[in-house]
Tab-separated table of C-alpha atoms in Angstrom:
chain	number	residue	atom	x	y	z
A	1	MET	CA	-221.500	65.749	150.859
A	2	GLY	CA	-217.569	64.162	148.492
A	3	ASN	CA	-214.656	65.061	150.123
A	4	LEU	CA	-214.133	68.862	149.261
A	5	ILE	CA	-210.471	68.341	150.631
A	6	GLU	CA	-208.410	64.576	150.230
A	7	VAL	CA	-204.670	64.043	151.101
A	8	ARG	CA	-202.803	60.617	150.410
A	9	ASP	CA	-199.400	60.008	152.096
A	10	VAL	CA	-198.634	63.501	151.851
A	11	SER	CA	-194.498	63.941	152.904
A	12	LYS	CA	-192.133	67.190	153.396
A	13	THR	CA	-189.404	66.762	154.062
A	14	PHE	CA	-186.700	70.338	154.042
A	15	ARG	CA	-183.246	69.992	153.489
A	16	VAL	CA	-181.587	71.934	157.300
A	17	SER	CA	-178.249	73.322	157.638
A	18	LYS	CA	-175.676	72.119	159.580
A	19	ARG	CA	-172.622	72.911	160.631
A	20	GLY	CA	-169.796	72.181	163.321
A	21	LYS	CA	-169.661	73.739	167.238
A	22	GLY	CA	-168.171	77.463	167.892
A	23	ILE	CA	-165.777	79.453	165.193
A	24	PRO	CA	-164.282	77.034	163.276
A	25	GLY	CA	-167.370	75.308	162.168
A	26	MET	CA	-169.398	78.140	161.621
A	27	VAL	CA	-166.019	78.998	159.166
A	28	ALA	CA	-166.328	75.911	157.753
A	29	ASN	CA	-169.674	75.443	156.428
A	30	LEU	CA	-168.701	78.997	155.599
A	31	PHE	CA	-166.635	76.879	152.106
A	32	VAL	CA	-168.179	73.758	152.735
A	33	PRO	CA	-172.081	73.518	153.232
A	34	ARG	CA	-173.373	69.971	154.882
A	35	TYR	CA	-176.625	70.542	154.813
A	36	GLU	CA	-179.287	67.933	157.064
A	37	LYS	CA	-183.591	66.427	155.804
A	38	ARG	CA	-185.644	67.138	158.071
A	39	HIS	CA	-188.671	65.792	158.100
A	40	ALA	CA	-191.989	68.040	159.130
A	41	VAL	CA	-194.261	65.591	157.443
A	42	LYS	CA	-194.458	62.399	157.457
A	43	ASN	CA	-197.577	60.038	155.261
A	44	VAL	CA	-199.591	62.291	156.061
A	45	SER	CA	-203.931	61.204	154.972
A	46	PHE	CA	-207.529	62.604	155.715
A	47	GLU	CA	-210.220	64.082	154.498
A	48	ILE	CA	-212.674	66.682	155.073
A	49	GLU	CA	-216.210	66.625	154.046
A	50	GLU	CA	-217.686	70.068	152.560
A	51	GLY	CA	-219.089	71.628	155.779
A	52	GLU	CA	-217.237	70.435	158.304
A	53	MET	CA	-215.638	72.268	160.310
A	54	VAL	CA	-211.740	71.051	161.641
A	55	GLY	CA	-209.633	71.500	164.475
A	56	PHE	CA	-205.786	71.179	162.997
A	57	ILE	CA	-203.898	70.700	165.752
A	58	GLY	CA	-200.392	70.291	167.415
A	59	PRO	CA	-197.424	71.802	168.755
A	60	ASN	CA	-194.667	73.934	167.964
A	61	GLY	CA	-192.928	72.296	165.185
A	62	ALA	CA	-195.406	69.307	164.802
A	63	GLY	CA	-195.797	69.864	160.937
A	64	LYS	CA	-199.692	71.653	161.159
A	65	SER	CA	-198.124	75.043	159.866
A	66	THR	CA	-196.001	73.014	156.547
A	67	THR	CA	-199.423	70.516	156.096
A	68	ILE	CA	-201.311	73.967	155.697
A	69	LYS	CA	-199.075	74.926	153.640
A	70	MET	CA	-199.214	72.711	151.494
A	71	LEU	CA	-203.803	72.724	152.182
A	72	SER	CA	-203.072	76.325	150.383
A	73	GLY	CA	-200.280	76.099	147.192
A	74	ILE	CA	-198.383	77.874	148.930
A	75	LEU	CA	-195.760	74.581	149.427
A	76	TYR	CA	-196.184	71.499	147.591
A	77	PRO	CA	-195.222	68.052	148.712
A	78	ASP	CA	-192.408	65.343	149.004
A	79	GLY	CA	-194.626	61.943	147.867
A	80	GLY	CA	-198.448	61.532	148.194
A	81	SER	CA	-200.763	63.302	147.193
A	82	LEU	CA	-202.913	65.911	148.011
A	83	GLN	CA	-205.726	67.705	145.785
A	84	VAL	CA	-208.760	70.406	147.447
A	85	ALA	CA	-212.370	71.451	146.118
A	86	GLY	CA	-211.075	70.009	142.800
A	87	TYR	CA	-207.556	71.237	142.584
A	88	ILE	CA	-204.341	71.064	142.723
A	89	PRO	CA	-202.715	73.609	145.002
A	90	TYR	CA	-199.033	74.267	144.762
A	91	ARG	CA	-200.232	73.324	140.305
A	92	GLN	CA	-203.089	75.166	140.536
A	93	ARG	CA	-202.317	78.090	142.128
A	94	ARG	CA	-203.751	81.178	140.215
A	95	GLU	CA	-207.140	79.233	140.306
A	96	TYR	CA	-207.414	77.882	143.477
A	97	VAL	CA	-206.056	81.862	145.658
A	98	SER	CA	-210.349	82.363	144.626
A	99	LYS	CA	-212.047	79.117	146.446
A	100	ILE	CA	-210.231	79.594	149.171
A	101	GLY	CA	-210.217	82.368	152.160
A	102	VAL	CA	-207.090	82.649	155.213
A	103	VAL	CA	-207.578	84.683	157.828
A	104	PHE	CA	-203.964	84.961	160.295
A	105	GLY	CA	-204.498	86.288	163.998
A	106	GLN	CA	-200.871	87.975	164.080
A	107	LYS	CA	-201.141	88.584	160.275
A	108	SER	CA	-203.899	91.522	158.856
A	109	GLN	CA	-203.920	91.288	155.491
A	110	LEU	CA	-205.956	95.397	155.737
A	111	GLN	CA	-204.081	98.046	155.283
A	112	TRP	CA	-203.045	99.640	158.121
A	113	ASP	CA	-203.820	103.544	157.735
A	114	LEU	CA	-206.490	102.998	154.950
A	115	PRO	CA	-210.540	102.861	155.957
A	116	VAL	CA	-211.440	99.104	156.269
A	117	ILE	CA	-214.174	99.198	153.026
A	118	ASP	CA	-211.509	100.431	151.552
A	119	SER	CA	-209.560	97.339	152.222
A	120	PHE	CA	-212.681	96.455	150.970
A	121	GLU	CA	-212.375	97.887	148.270
A	122	LEU	CA	-208.920	96.566	146.746
A	123	LEU	CA	-210.184	92.516	147.107
A	124	LYS	CA	-213.118	93.594	145.953
A	125	ALA	CA	-210.972	94.313	143.077
A	126	ILE	CA	-207.649	91.544	143.329
A	127	TYR	CA	-210.290	88.925	143.560
A	128	ARG	CA	-213.219	90.591	140.786
A	129	ILE	CA	-215.577	90.452	142.516
A	130	PRO	CA	-218.887	91.595	140.641
A	131	GLU	CA	-220.707	94.374	142.395
A	132	GLU	CA	-223.522	92.092	143.377
A	133	VAL	CA	-221.917	89.388	145.109
A	134	TYR	CA	-219.860	92.438	146.914
A	135	ARG	CA	-222.382	94.218	148.274
A	136	LYS	CA	-224.859	91.555	149.415
A	137	ASN	CA	-222.038	89.603	151.208
A	138	LEU	CA	-220.285	93.009	152.649
A	139	ASP	CA	-224.177	93.749	153.822
A	140	ARG	CA	-224.658	90.101	154.710
A	141	TYR	CA	-221.644	90.466	156.885
A	142	THR	CA	-220.744	93.826	158.469
A	143	GLU	CA	-224.150	93.471	160.126
A	144	MET	CA	-223.868	89.671	161.557
A	145	LEU	CA	-220.699	90.865	163.105
A	146	ASN	CA	-222.036	94.539	164.283
A	147	MET	CA	-219.591	96.119	162.108
A	148	GLY	CA	-220.887	99.271	160.748
A	149	GLY	CA	-219.696	101.786	163.701
A	150	PHE	CA	-215.949	100.978	162.121
A	151	LEU	CA	-216.194	99.710	158.648
A	152	ASN	CA	-214.489	104.114	157.260
A	153	GLN	CA	-212.134	104.146	160.118
A	154	PRO	CA	-208.634	103.271	159.834
A	155	VAL	CA	-207.262	99.934	160.573
A	156	ARG	CA	-204.980	101.852	163.229
A	157	GLN	CA	-207.671	103.061	164.935
A	158	LEU	CA	-209.580	99.712	165.733
A	159	SER	CA	-209.606	97.276	168.227
A	160	LEU	CA	-208.219	94.051	168.420
A	161	GLY	CA	-211.271	92.655	168.106
A	162	GLN	CA	-212.560	94.666	165.137
A	163	ARG	CA	-209.446	94.068	163.416
A	164	MET	CA	-210.007	90.312	163.581
A	165	ARG	CA	-213.389	90.439	162.967
A	166	ALA	CA	-212.869	92.274	159.242
A	167	ASP	CA	-210.090	90.501	159.009
A	168	ILE	CA	-212.497	87.656	158.979
A	169	VAL	CA	-214.985	89.381	156.767
A	170	ALA	CA	-211.826	89.832	154.111
A	171	ALA	CA	-211.535	86.079	153.674
A	172	LEU	CA	-215.197	85.853	152.815
A	173	LEU	CA	-216.074	88.704	150.596
A	174	HIS	CA	-214.882	86.501	147.463
A	175	SER	CA	-217.327	83.256	148.799
A	176	PRO	CA	-214.444	81.227	149.237
A	177	ARG	CA	-215.347	77.159	150.113
A	178	ILE	CA	-212.303	76.863	153.131
A	179	VAL	CA	-211.229	79.243	154.912
A	180	PHE	CA	-208.009	78.456	156.779
A	181	PHE	CA	-208.175	80.143	160.184
A	182	ASP	CA	-204.695	80.329	161.977
A	183	GLU	CA	-205.441	81.246	165.520
A	184	PRO	CA	-208.402	83.240	165.141
A	185	THR	CA	-209.077	84.317	168.922
A	186	ILE	CA	-205.468	85.626	169.721
A	187	GLY	CA	-206.083	88.037	172.305
A	188	VAL	CA	-209.459	89.305	171.998
A	189	ASP	CA	-211.077	89.334	174.450
A	190	VAL	CA	-213.409	87.362	176.206
A	191	VAL	CA	-216.513	89.757	174.167
A	192	GLY	CA	-215.414	90.235	171.210
A	193	LYS	CA	-214.050	85.962	171.038
A	194	GLU	CA	-217.760	84.672	171.050
A	195	VAL	CA	-219.099	87.441	168.504
A	196	ILE	CA	-216.277	85.601	166.699
A	197	ARG	CA	-216.888	81.331	167.559
A	198	SER	CA	-220.803	81.790	167.495
A	199	PHE	CA	-220.040	84.258	163.651
A	200	LEU	CA	-218.154	81.174	162.128
A	201	ARG	CA	-221.173	78.310	163.498
A	202	GLU	CA	-223.577	80.039	161.577
A	203	LEU	CA	-222.564	80.680	158.700
A	204	ASN	CA	-221.418	77.117	158.755
A	205	LYS	CA	-225.327	75.992	159.314
A	206	ARG	CA	-226.413	78.964	156.684
A	207	ASP	CA	-223.319	78.266	154.148
A	208	ARG	CA	-222.063	73.969	154.341
A	209	LEU	CA	-218.291	76.790	154.631
A	210	THR	CA	-215.780	74.230	155.706
A	211	MET	CA	-213.289	75.678	158.227
A	212	ILE	CA	-209.855	74.852	159.312
A	213	PHE	CA	-208.999	76.050	162.123
A	214	THR	CA	-205.200	75.655	163.556
A	215	THR	CA	-205.091	77.188	167.207
A	216	HIS	CA	-203.542	76.619	170.682
A	217	ASP	CA	-206.843	78.183	172.061
A	218	MET	CA	-208.467	74.985	172.953
A	219	GLN	CA	-211.917	76.783	173.434
A	220	ASP	CA	-212.043	77.708	169.753
A	221	ILE	CA	-212.191	74.662	168.405
A	222	GLU	CA	-214.661	73.131	171.483
A	223	LYS	CA	-217.045	75.430	170.575
A	224	THR	CA	-216.129	75.613	167.031
A	225	CYS	CA	-215.093	72.227	166.010
A	226	ARG	CA	-216.312	69.088	165.912
A	227	ARG	CA	-213.956	67.244	164.579
A	228	LEU	CA	-210.351	66.971	165.255
A	229	LEU	CA	-206.857	66.475	163.809
A	230	ILE	CA	-203.953	65.706	165.519
A	231	ILE	CA	-200.041	65.643	164.262
A	232	ASP	CA	-197.599	65.546	166.228
A	233	ASP	CA	-193.561	64.413	164.616
A	234	GLY	CA	-194.810	65.114	161.105
A	235	SER	CA	-197.756	62.358	161.638
A	236	LYS	CA	-201.061	61.708	162.500
A	237	VAL	CA	-201.428	61.256	166.018
A	238	TYR	CA	-206.220	61.626	166.647
A	239	ASP	CA	-208.789	61.784	163.683
A	240	GLY	CA	-211.456	62.169	165.061
A	241	SER	CA	-214.255	63.945	167.518
A	242	LEU	CA	-214.231	65.654	171.302
A	243	GLU	CA	-215.679	63.050	172.276
A	244	GLY	CA	-214.261	60.657	170.783
A	245	ILE	CA	-210.733	61.623	172.348
A	246	LYS	CA	-212.480	62.089	176.022
A	247	ALA	CA	-213.682	58.337	176.221
A	248	LYS	CA	-210.736	57.156	174.614
A	249	TYR	CA	-207.764	59.253	175.982
A	250	GLY	CA	-209.837	61.651	179.356
A	251	THR	CA	-210.890	58.382	181.159
A	252	THR	CA	-209.077	60.759	184.298
A	253	ARG	CA	-212.710	61.792	186.871
A	254	GLN	CA	-212.444	63.638	190.021
A	255	LEU	CA	-215.399	63.390	192.765
A	256	ASP	CA	-215.382	66.420	195.402
A	257	VAL	CA	-216.891	65.416	198.196
A	258	GLU	CA	-218.388	67.951	201.489
A	259	PHE	CA	-218.895	65.523	204.955
A	260	SER	CA	-221.796	66.578	207.653
A	261	HIS	CA	-218.194	66.080	209.887
A	262	SER	CA	-215.049	64.958	209.998
A	263	ILE	CA	-214.422	61.858	209.217
A	264	GLU	CA	-211.532	59.614	207.625
A	265	VAL	CA	-212.090	57.763	205.450
A	266	ARG	CA	-210.859	53.511	204.738
A	267	PRO	CA	-208.729	53.376	201.643
A	268	ILE	CA	-210.857	51.891	198.357
A	269	ASP	CA	-209.761	50.072	195.018
A	270	HIS	CA	-208.323	51.891	192.142
A	271	VAL	CA	-209.129	55.370	193.783
A	272	ARG	CA	-206.701	57.628	195.426
A	273	ILE	CA	-208.080	59.916	197.703
A	274	GLN	CA	-206.401	63.936	198.232
A	275	GLU	CA	-207.630	65.124	202.243
A	276	LEU	CA	-208.940	69.628	200.821
A	277	ASP	CA	-209.845	70.367	205.010
A	278	ALA	CA	-211.588	68.526	207.395
A	279	TYR	CA	-215.106	68.087	206.485
A	280	LYS	CA	-214.219	68.004	202.072
A	281	LYS	CA	-211.754	65.444	200.227
A	282	ARG	CA	-211.388	64.314	196.050
A	283	PHE	CA	-211.704	61.832	194.446
A	284	TYR	CA	-209.269	60.331	191.669
A	285	PHE	CA	-210.111	57.804	190.048
A	286	GLU	CA	-210.741	55.646	186.043
A	287	ASN	CA	-213.755	55.365	185.044
A	288	THR	CA	-213.091	52.025	182.697
A	289	LYS	CA	-211.718	50.314	186.492
A	290	ILE	CA	-214.472	51.632	189.269
A	291	GLU	CA	-217.364	53.425	187.633
A	292	LEU	CA	-219.294	56.061	188.784
A	293	GLN	CA	-221.847	56.154	190.167
A	294	GLU	CA	-220.164	52.473	191.771
A	295	LEU	CA	-218.152	54.658	193.615
A	296	MET	CA	-220.905	57.150	195.204
A	297	ASN	CA	-223.138	54.968	196.626
A	298	HIS	CA	-220.431	52.786	198.112
A	299	LEU	CA	-219.374	56.671	199.571
A	300	LEU	CA	-223.740	57.696	200.368
A	301	SER	CA	-223.806	54.697	202.216
A	302	GLU	CA	-220.533	54.270	204.585
A	303	TYR	CA	-220.382	57.937	205.192
A	304	PRO	CA	-222.204	60.933	205.436
A	305	VAL	CA	-222.409	63.201	202.802
A	306	ARG	CA	-223.751	66.534	202.686
A	307	ASP	CA	-222.618	67.460	198.295
A	308	LEU	CA	-221.256	66.133	196.086
A	309	ASN	CA	-219.779	67.354	192.807
A	310	ILE	CA	-218.223	65.441	189.230
A	311	THR	CA	-215.954	67.256	186.629
A	312	GLU	CA	-214.766	66.563	183.831
A	313	PRO	CA	-211.645	66.287	182.363
A	314	ALA	CA	-211.115	69.516	180.308
A	315	ILE	CA	-209.985	68.891	176.391
A	316	GLU	CA	-206.595	71.139	177.273
A	317	GLY	CA	-205.292	68.513	179.694
A	318	ILE	CA	-206.285	65.747	177.438
A	319	ILE	CA	-203.959	67.648	174.638
A	320	ARG	CA	-201.541	68.838	176.898
A	321	LYS	CA	-200.108	64.819	177.697
A	322	ILE	CA	-200.834	64.057	174.438
A	323	TYR	CA	-198.862	66.354	173.932
A	324	GLN	CA	-196.355	65.284	175.996
A	325	GLY	CA	-196.559	61.658	174.821
A	326	GLU	CA	-198.051	60.778	178.263
A	327	GLU	CA	-200.878	57.601	179.182
A	328	VAL	CA	-203.474	59.698	179.185
A	329	GLY	CA	-205.972	59.217	181.834
A	330	ALA	CA	-202.515	56.550	184.181
């Protein structure tokens, strides 16, 4: 199984207008425009194997959208090289687009006033999909996503969850090798999100379809992807598994303890104690400084413990701290 995507030291710089303050600065800029360079992507490198599901995330303005646009052939890099499925996207755009699919959570490729099936037929013509392939894909995906009941409804009459399912099928009809998802479940209810995630997991398992997700919903990442790529300020700051980022950055643990009666717990090295009420206390600790079993043994042997509950760090909190430049786990 080889690399489907290869990105080597890719950079992208934009020229943005720079003007002085107030009206004088605006007027001066009309006659003598001034510009400055902004580095959107700085020497980013990574590889993605065929069949991988990768979460590609970062704060607003981090450079992830610029990178995705270069991968999809919309933008060209100023430096470095990239190759997807044997193509150089920005040079071979016409041939390349038939190999990729794109799903935008906030922008539909379906025709608003037409029935869903009419939009599918239009895409069939645009991509020149053979009838046999089109029919096979349409039947399979609409069955997997339970779409039979609204194929003939105008898109404007669909719920957001139904429209997202239709948009996903629209991106898959031409049998792409890779699909880019941008906020694929935004605004969709909990049940609808799980339907979409389950479908994508099954599709990846059956067809080894490569998928890249950009999203602010970390549940999308946790429930679909095994690998996480984080970009911040134009540079790659993490590339690895979800388990790896928790092990590396999510070292803070929380232990909630209920005692059989009101007591005062003596200070414990490397542990911060918070009193919740007369019977319950919360213990914060770093698993790099004290082990959970050691702390539990101490509490059980010294105090009348009624119940214990350990809380693992949420991925959202870990990612947020990375974005904010904090020392995660501190």
